[in-house]
Coordinates of C-alpha atoms and ligand atoms in Angstrom, one line a residue:
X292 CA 126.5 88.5 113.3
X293 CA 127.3 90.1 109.9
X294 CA 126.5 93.4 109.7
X295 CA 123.4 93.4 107.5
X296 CA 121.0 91.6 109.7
X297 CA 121.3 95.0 112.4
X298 CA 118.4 96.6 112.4
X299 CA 119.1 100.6 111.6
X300 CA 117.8 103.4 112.7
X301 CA 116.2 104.5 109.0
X302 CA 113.8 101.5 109.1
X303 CA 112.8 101.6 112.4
X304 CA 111.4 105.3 111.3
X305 CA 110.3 103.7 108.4
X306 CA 109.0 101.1 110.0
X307 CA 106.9 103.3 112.8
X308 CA 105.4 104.9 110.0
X309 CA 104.1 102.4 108.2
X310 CA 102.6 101.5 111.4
X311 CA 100.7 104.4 112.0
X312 CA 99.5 104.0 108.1
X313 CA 98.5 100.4 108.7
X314 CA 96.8 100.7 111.7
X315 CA 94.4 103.5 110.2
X316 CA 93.7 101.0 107.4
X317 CA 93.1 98.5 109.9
X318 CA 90.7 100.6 111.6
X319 CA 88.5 101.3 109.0
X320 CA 88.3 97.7 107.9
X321 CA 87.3 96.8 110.8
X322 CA 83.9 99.4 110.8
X323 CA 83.2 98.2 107.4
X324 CA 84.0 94.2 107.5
X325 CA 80.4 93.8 109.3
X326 CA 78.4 95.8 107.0
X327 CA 80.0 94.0 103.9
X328 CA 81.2 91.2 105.0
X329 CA 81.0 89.8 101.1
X330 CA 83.9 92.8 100.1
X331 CA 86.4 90.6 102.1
X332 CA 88.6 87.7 101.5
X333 CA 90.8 86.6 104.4
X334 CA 94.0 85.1 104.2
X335 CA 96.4 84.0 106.8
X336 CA 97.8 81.4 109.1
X337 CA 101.0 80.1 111.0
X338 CA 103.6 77.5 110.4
X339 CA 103.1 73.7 111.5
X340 CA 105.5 74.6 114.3
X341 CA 103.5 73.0 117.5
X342 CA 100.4 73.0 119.0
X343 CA 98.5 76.3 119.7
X344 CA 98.9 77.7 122.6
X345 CA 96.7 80.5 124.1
X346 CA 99.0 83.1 123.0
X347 CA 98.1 82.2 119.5
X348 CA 94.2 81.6 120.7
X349 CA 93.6 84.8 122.2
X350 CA 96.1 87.0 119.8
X351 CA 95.5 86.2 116.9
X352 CA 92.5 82.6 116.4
X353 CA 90.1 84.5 118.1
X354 CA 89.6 87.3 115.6
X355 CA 89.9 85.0 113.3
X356 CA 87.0 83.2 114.5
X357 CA 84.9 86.9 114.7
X358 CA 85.9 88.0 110.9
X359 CA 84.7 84.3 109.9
X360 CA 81.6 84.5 112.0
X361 CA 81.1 87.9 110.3
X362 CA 80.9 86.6 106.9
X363 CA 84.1 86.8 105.3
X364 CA 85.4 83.7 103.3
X365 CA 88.2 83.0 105.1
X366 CA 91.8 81.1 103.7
X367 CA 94.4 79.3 106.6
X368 CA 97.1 78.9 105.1
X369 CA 99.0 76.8 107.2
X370 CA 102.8 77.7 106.3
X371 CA 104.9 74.4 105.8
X372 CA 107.6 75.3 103.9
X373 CA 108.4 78.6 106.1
X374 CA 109.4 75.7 108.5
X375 CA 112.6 75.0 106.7
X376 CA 113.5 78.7 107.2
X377 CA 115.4 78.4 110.3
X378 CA 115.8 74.4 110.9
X379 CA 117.1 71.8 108.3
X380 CA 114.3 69.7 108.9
X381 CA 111.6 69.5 110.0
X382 CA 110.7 65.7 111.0
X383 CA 107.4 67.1 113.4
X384 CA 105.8 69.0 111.0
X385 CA 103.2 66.2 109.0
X386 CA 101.5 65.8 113.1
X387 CA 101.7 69.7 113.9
X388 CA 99.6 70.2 110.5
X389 CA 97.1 67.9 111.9
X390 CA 97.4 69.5 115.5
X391 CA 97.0 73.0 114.0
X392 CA 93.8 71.9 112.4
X393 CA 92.3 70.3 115.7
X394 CA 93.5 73.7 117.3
X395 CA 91.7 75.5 114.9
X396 CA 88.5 73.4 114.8
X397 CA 88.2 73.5 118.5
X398 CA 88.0 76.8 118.4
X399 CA 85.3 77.6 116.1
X400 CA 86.9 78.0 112.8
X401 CA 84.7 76.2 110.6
X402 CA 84.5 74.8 106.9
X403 CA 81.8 73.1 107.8
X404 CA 79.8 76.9 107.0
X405 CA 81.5 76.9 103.3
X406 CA 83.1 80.1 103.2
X407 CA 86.1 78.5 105.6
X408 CA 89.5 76.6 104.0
X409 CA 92.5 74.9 105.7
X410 CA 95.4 74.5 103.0
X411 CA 99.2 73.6 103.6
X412 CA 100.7 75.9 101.1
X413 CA 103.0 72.8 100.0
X414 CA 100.2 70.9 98.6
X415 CA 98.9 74.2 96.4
X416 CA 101.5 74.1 93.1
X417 CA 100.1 77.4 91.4
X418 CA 100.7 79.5 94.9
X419 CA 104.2 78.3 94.2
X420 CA 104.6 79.0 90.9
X421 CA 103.5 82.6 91.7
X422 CA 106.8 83.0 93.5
X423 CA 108.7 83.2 90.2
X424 CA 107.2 86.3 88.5
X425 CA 107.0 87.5 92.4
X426 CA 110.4 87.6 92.7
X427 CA 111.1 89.6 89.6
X428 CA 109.2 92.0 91.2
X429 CA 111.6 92.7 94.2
X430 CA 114.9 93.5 94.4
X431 CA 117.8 92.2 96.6
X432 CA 118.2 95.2 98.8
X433 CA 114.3 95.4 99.7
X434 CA 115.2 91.3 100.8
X435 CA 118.0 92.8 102.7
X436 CA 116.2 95.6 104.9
X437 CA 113.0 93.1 105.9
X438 CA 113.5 93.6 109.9
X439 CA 111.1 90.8 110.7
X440 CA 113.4 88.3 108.9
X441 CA 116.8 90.2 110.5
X442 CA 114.9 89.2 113.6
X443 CA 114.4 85.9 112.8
X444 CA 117.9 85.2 111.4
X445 CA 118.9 86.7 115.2
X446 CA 116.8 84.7 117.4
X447 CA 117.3 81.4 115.7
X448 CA 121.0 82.3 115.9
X449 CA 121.9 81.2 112.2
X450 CA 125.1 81.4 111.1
X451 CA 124.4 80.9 107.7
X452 CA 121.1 81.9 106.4
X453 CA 119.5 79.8 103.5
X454 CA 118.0 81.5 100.9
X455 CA 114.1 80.0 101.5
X456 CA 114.5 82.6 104.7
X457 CA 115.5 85.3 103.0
X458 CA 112.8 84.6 100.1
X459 CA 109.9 83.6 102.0
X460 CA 108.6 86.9 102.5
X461 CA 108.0 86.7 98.5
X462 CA 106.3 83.1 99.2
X463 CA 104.5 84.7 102.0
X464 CA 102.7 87.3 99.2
X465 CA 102.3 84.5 97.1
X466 CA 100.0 82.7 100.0
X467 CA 97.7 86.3 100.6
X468 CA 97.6 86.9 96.6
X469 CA 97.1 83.7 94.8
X470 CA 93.4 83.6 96.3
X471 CA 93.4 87.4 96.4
X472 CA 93.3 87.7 99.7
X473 CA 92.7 91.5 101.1
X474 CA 92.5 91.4 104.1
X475 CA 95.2 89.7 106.4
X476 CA 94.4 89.5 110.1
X477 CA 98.6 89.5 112.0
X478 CA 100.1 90.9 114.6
X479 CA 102.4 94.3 113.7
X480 CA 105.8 91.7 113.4
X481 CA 104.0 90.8 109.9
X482 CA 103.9 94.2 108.9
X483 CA 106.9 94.1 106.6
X484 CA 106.0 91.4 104.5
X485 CA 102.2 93.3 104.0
X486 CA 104.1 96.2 103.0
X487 CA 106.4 94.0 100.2
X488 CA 103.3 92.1 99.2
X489 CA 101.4 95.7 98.8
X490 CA 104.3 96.4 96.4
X491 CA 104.4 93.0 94.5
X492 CA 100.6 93.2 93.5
X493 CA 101.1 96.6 92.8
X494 CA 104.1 96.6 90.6
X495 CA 102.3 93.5 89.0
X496 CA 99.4 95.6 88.2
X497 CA 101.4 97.9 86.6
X498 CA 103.8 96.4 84.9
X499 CA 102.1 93.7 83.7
X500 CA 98.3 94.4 83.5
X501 CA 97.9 98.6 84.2
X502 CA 94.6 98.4 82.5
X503 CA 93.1 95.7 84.7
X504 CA 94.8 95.3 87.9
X505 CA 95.3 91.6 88.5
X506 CA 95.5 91.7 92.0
X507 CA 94.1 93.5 94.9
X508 CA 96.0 95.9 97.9
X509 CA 95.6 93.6 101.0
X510 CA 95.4 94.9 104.3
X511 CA 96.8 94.1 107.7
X512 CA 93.8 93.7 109.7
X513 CA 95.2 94.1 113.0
X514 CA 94.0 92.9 116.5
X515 CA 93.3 95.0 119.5
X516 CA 93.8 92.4 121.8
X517 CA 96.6 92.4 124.5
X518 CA 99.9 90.3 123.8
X519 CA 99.9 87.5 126.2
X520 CA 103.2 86.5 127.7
X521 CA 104.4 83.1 129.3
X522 CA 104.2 82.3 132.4
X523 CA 107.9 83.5 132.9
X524 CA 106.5 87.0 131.8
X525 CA 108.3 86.2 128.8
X526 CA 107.0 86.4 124.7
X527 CA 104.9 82.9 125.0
X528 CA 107.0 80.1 122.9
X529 CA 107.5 76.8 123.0
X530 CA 111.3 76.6 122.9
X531 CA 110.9 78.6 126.7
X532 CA 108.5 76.4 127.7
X533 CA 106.6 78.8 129.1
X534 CA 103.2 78.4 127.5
X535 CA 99.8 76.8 128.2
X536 CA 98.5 75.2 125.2
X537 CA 95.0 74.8 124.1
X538 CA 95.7 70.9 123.8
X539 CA 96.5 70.6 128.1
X540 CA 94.4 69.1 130.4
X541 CA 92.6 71.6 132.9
X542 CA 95.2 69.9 135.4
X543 CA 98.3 70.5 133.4
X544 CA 96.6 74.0 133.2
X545 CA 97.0 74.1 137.3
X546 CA 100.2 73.4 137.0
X547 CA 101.3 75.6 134.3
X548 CA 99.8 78.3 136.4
X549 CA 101.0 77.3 140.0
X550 CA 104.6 77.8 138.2
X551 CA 103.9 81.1 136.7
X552 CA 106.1 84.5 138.1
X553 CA 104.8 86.9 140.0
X554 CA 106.4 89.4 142.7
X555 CA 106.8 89.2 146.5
X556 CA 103.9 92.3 146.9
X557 CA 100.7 90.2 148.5
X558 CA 98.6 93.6 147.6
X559 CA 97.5 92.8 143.5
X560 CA 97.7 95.9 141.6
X561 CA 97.8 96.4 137.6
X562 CA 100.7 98.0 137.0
X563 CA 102.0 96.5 133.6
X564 CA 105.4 99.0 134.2
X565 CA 106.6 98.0 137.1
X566 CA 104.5 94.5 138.0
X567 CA 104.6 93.0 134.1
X568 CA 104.3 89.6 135.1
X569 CA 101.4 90.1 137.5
X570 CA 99.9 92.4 135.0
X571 CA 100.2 89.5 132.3
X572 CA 98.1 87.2 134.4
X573 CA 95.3 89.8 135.3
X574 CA 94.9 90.9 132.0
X575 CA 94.4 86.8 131.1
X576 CA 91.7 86.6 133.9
X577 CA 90.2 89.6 132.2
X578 CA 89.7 88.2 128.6
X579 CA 88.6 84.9 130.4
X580 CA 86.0 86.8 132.8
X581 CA 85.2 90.1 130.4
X582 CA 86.4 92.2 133.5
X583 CA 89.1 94.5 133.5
X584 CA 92.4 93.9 134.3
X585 CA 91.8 96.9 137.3
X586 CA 88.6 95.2 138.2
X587 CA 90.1 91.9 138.3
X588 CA 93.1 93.3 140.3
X589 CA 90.6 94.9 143.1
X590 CA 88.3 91.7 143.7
X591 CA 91.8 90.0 144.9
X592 CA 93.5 92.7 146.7
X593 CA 95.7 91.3 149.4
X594 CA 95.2 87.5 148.6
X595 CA 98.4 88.1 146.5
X596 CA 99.8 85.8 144.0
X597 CA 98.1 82.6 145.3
X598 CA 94.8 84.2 145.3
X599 CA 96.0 85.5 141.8
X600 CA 96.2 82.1 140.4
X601 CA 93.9 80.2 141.9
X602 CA 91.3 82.9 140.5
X603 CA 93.1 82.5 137.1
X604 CA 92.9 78.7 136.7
X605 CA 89.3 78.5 137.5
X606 CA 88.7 81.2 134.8
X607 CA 90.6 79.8 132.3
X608 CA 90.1 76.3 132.7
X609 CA 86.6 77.3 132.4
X610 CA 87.3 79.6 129.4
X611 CA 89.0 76.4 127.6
X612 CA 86.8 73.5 128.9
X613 CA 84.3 74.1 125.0
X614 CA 87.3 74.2 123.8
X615 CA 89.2 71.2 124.9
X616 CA 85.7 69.0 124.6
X617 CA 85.1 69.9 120.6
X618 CA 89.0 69.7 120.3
X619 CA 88.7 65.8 121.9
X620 CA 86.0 65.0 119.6
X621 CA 87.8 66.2 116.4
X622 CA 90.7 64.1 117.7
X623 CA 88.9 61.1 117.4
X624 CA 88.2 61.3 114.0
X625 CA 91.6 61.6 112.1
X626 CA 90.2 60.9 108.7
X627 CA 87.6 63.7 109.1
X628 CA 90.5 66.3 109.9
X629 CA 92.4 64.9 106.6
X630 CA 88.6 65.0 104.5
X631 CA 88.6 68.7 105.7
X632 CA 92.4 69.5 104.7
X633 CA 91.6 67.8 101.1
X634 CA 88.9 69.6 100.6
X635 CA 90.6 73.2 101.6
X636 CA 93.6 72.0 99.6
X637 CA 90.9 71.1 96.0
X638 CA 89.6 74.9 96.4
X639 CA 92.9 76.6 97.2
X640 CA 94.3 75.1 94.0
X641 CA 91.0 75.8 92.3
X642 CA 91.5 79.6 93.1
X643 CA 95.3 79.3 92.0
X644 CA 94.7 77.8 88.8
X645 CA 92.4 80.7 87.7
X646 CA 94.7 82.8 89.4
X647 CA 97.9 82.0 87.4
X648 CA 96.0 81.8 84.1
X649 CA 95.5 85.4 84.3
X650 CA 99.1 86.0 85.1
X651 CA 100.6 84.4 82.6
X652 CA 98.2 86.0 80.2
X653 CA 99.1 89.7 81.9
X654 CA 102.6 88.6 81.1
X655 CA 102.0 87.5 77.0
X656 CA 103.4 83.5 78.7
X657 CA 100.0 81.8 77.6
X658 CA 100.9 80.9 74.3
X659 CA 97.6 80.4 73.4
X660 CA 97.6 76.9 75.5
X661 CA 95.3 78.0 78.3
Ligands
LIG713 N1 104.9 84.3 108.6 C1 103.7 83.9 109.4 C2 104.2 83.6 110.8 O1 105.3 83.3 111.0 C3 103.0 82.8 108.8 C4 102.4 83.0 107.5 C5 102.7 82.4 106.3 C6 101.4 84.0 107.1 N2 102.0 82.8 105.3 C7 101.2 83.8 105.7 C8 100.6 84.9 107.8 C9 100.3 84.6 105.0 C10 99.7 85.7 107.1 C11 99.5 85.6 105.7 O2 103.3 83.6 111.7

């Protein structure tokens, strides 16, 4: 691996730091988002990789589904062209953006309130076009110390790395500040590209419009639920094989489960150090059952892992079973799920047209023509 995609010792301290910065913002976001719910525009969303799994649902969908019940508008952006960061192609992807939309429906995101949008940023010209000024605002060696995309470049073990991956973190601010998003609800791997797409809106404000910013400073809005490994005790992915997706049956569920790791210690314990794979399931029985994890360890005791997993499937099959039935029903009605992507795509672009009139203004390109 060439020597600048190792992650060094500077930006890990960096990194850390940044950290503890983002997860004070985060904090206070989150004691003001339900008194003024009105203040906040969400932004974020995933690439058409494959179904959701419940990894995804209970990291990352299910917040999602709180800020939105809250009262925020609320912008998926569902990430197409970040697909052709790591593959050449990427033959699956028109089905997974319909899958991710059935994923999402089924579990209670909702444009059907008005204040909820489902866009593939591919279909949203003026998010794109952002890009340009964008990269004018960041230079090669900030590209170069991203560890998020070093990580990625690693685990997809690229030999050569095309330049959409080392850009997209540029197209990624584009997606958060084209609608002016401010607040982004990910996980602390996205942390990075908040950070450069902190800087871009604020060097745009600067440079380019210091009287009257253009954009806003969004936040990472991040979750406090637990990470949820596979059933190898493994990070959940599909290329592992290792995860239960929302679209299984509650049989396939059974199985997934009967096949999951644990330890040769009858007597259940939580003991994440030491027991990390039995800790991974009791912590899923306790955000299916509200218990804790300790709780859920003591009312099984000696039954051991069988025990363990029979208690776990009932809880999440039960957990899932709304789910599954609203994600069915959606499923049914393809042309619905395309009426709903249309009409996310019409206001994206509505918010991107207004959006890139006032940047080309801020940067003396109107010419009088807008
Ligand atoms: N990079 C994100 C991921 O891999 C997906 C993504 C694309 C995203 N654009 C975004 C997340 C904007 C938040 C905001 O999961």
């Amino acid at each position: 691996m060439e020597e600048k995609f190792e992650v060094n010792a500077e930006d890990v301290e960096l990194e850390s730091a940044t950290f503890k910065e983002s997860a004070r913002r985060s904090q206070a976001l989150w004691e003001d988002l339900p008194k003024n719910p009105a203040r906040y525009r969400v932004l974020t969303g995933e690439r058409p990789t494959g179904p959701l799994h419940i990894g995804h649902l209970f990291g990352t969908v299910a917040n999602r589904v709180r800020i939105q019940n809250l009262g925020a508008t609320t912008f998926i952006v569902i990430a197409d062209y970040q697909v052709l960061t790591d593959r050449d192609t990427a033959d699956a992807v028109g089905a997974n953006v319909h899958e991710a939309i059935l994923d999402y429906l089924a579990s209670g995101l909702d444009p059907e309130n008005g204040r909820t949008f489902f866009f593939s940023h591919s279909h949203v010209p003026e998010l794109n076009q952002l890009l340009l000024p964008f990269m004018s605002l960041v230079t090669t060696a900030e590209l170069d110390r991203n560890p998020t995309v070093k990580e990625e470049i690693r685990a997809a073990g690229l030999r050569q790395v095309n330049a959409l991956m080392y850009t997209y973190p540029i197209h990624q601010a584009a997606d958060i500040l084209f609608c002016k998003g401010n607040v982004v609800p990910v996980g602390r791997d996205q942390l990075p590209h908040l950070e450069l797409t902190r800087k871009i809106a604020r060097r745009f404000n600067e440079r380019f419009s210091p009287k009257a910013p253009v954009f806003p400073l969004p936040d990472a809005l991040l979750s406090d639920l637990p990470v949820v490994l596979g059933t190898d005790g493994q990070k959940m992915s599909k290329s592992r094989g290792n995860t239960i997706m929302l679209k299984m049956t509650a049989e396939e569920t059974a199985r997934a489960i009967k096949g999951a790791k644990t330890d040769t210690d009858r007597h259940i314990t939580y003991d994440p150090q030491r027991r990390p794979e039995v800790a991974n399931l009791l912590r899923l029985v306790a955000i299916c059952t509200g218990e804790s994890p300790e709780v859920a360890a003591d009312r099984i005791g000696d039954g051991g892992g069988g025990k363990l997993k029979a208690v776990l499937t009932e809880a999440l099959n039960a957990n899932l079973a709304p789910i599954r039935e609203r994600r069915a029903r959606y499923a049914e009605d393809p042309a619905y799920v395309r009426t709903l992507l249309r009409k996310g795509v019409e206001r994206a672009r509505e918010e991107g047209i207004a959006t890139l009139e006032q940047v080309r203004k801020a940067m003396n390109m109107d010419h009088g023509l807008d």
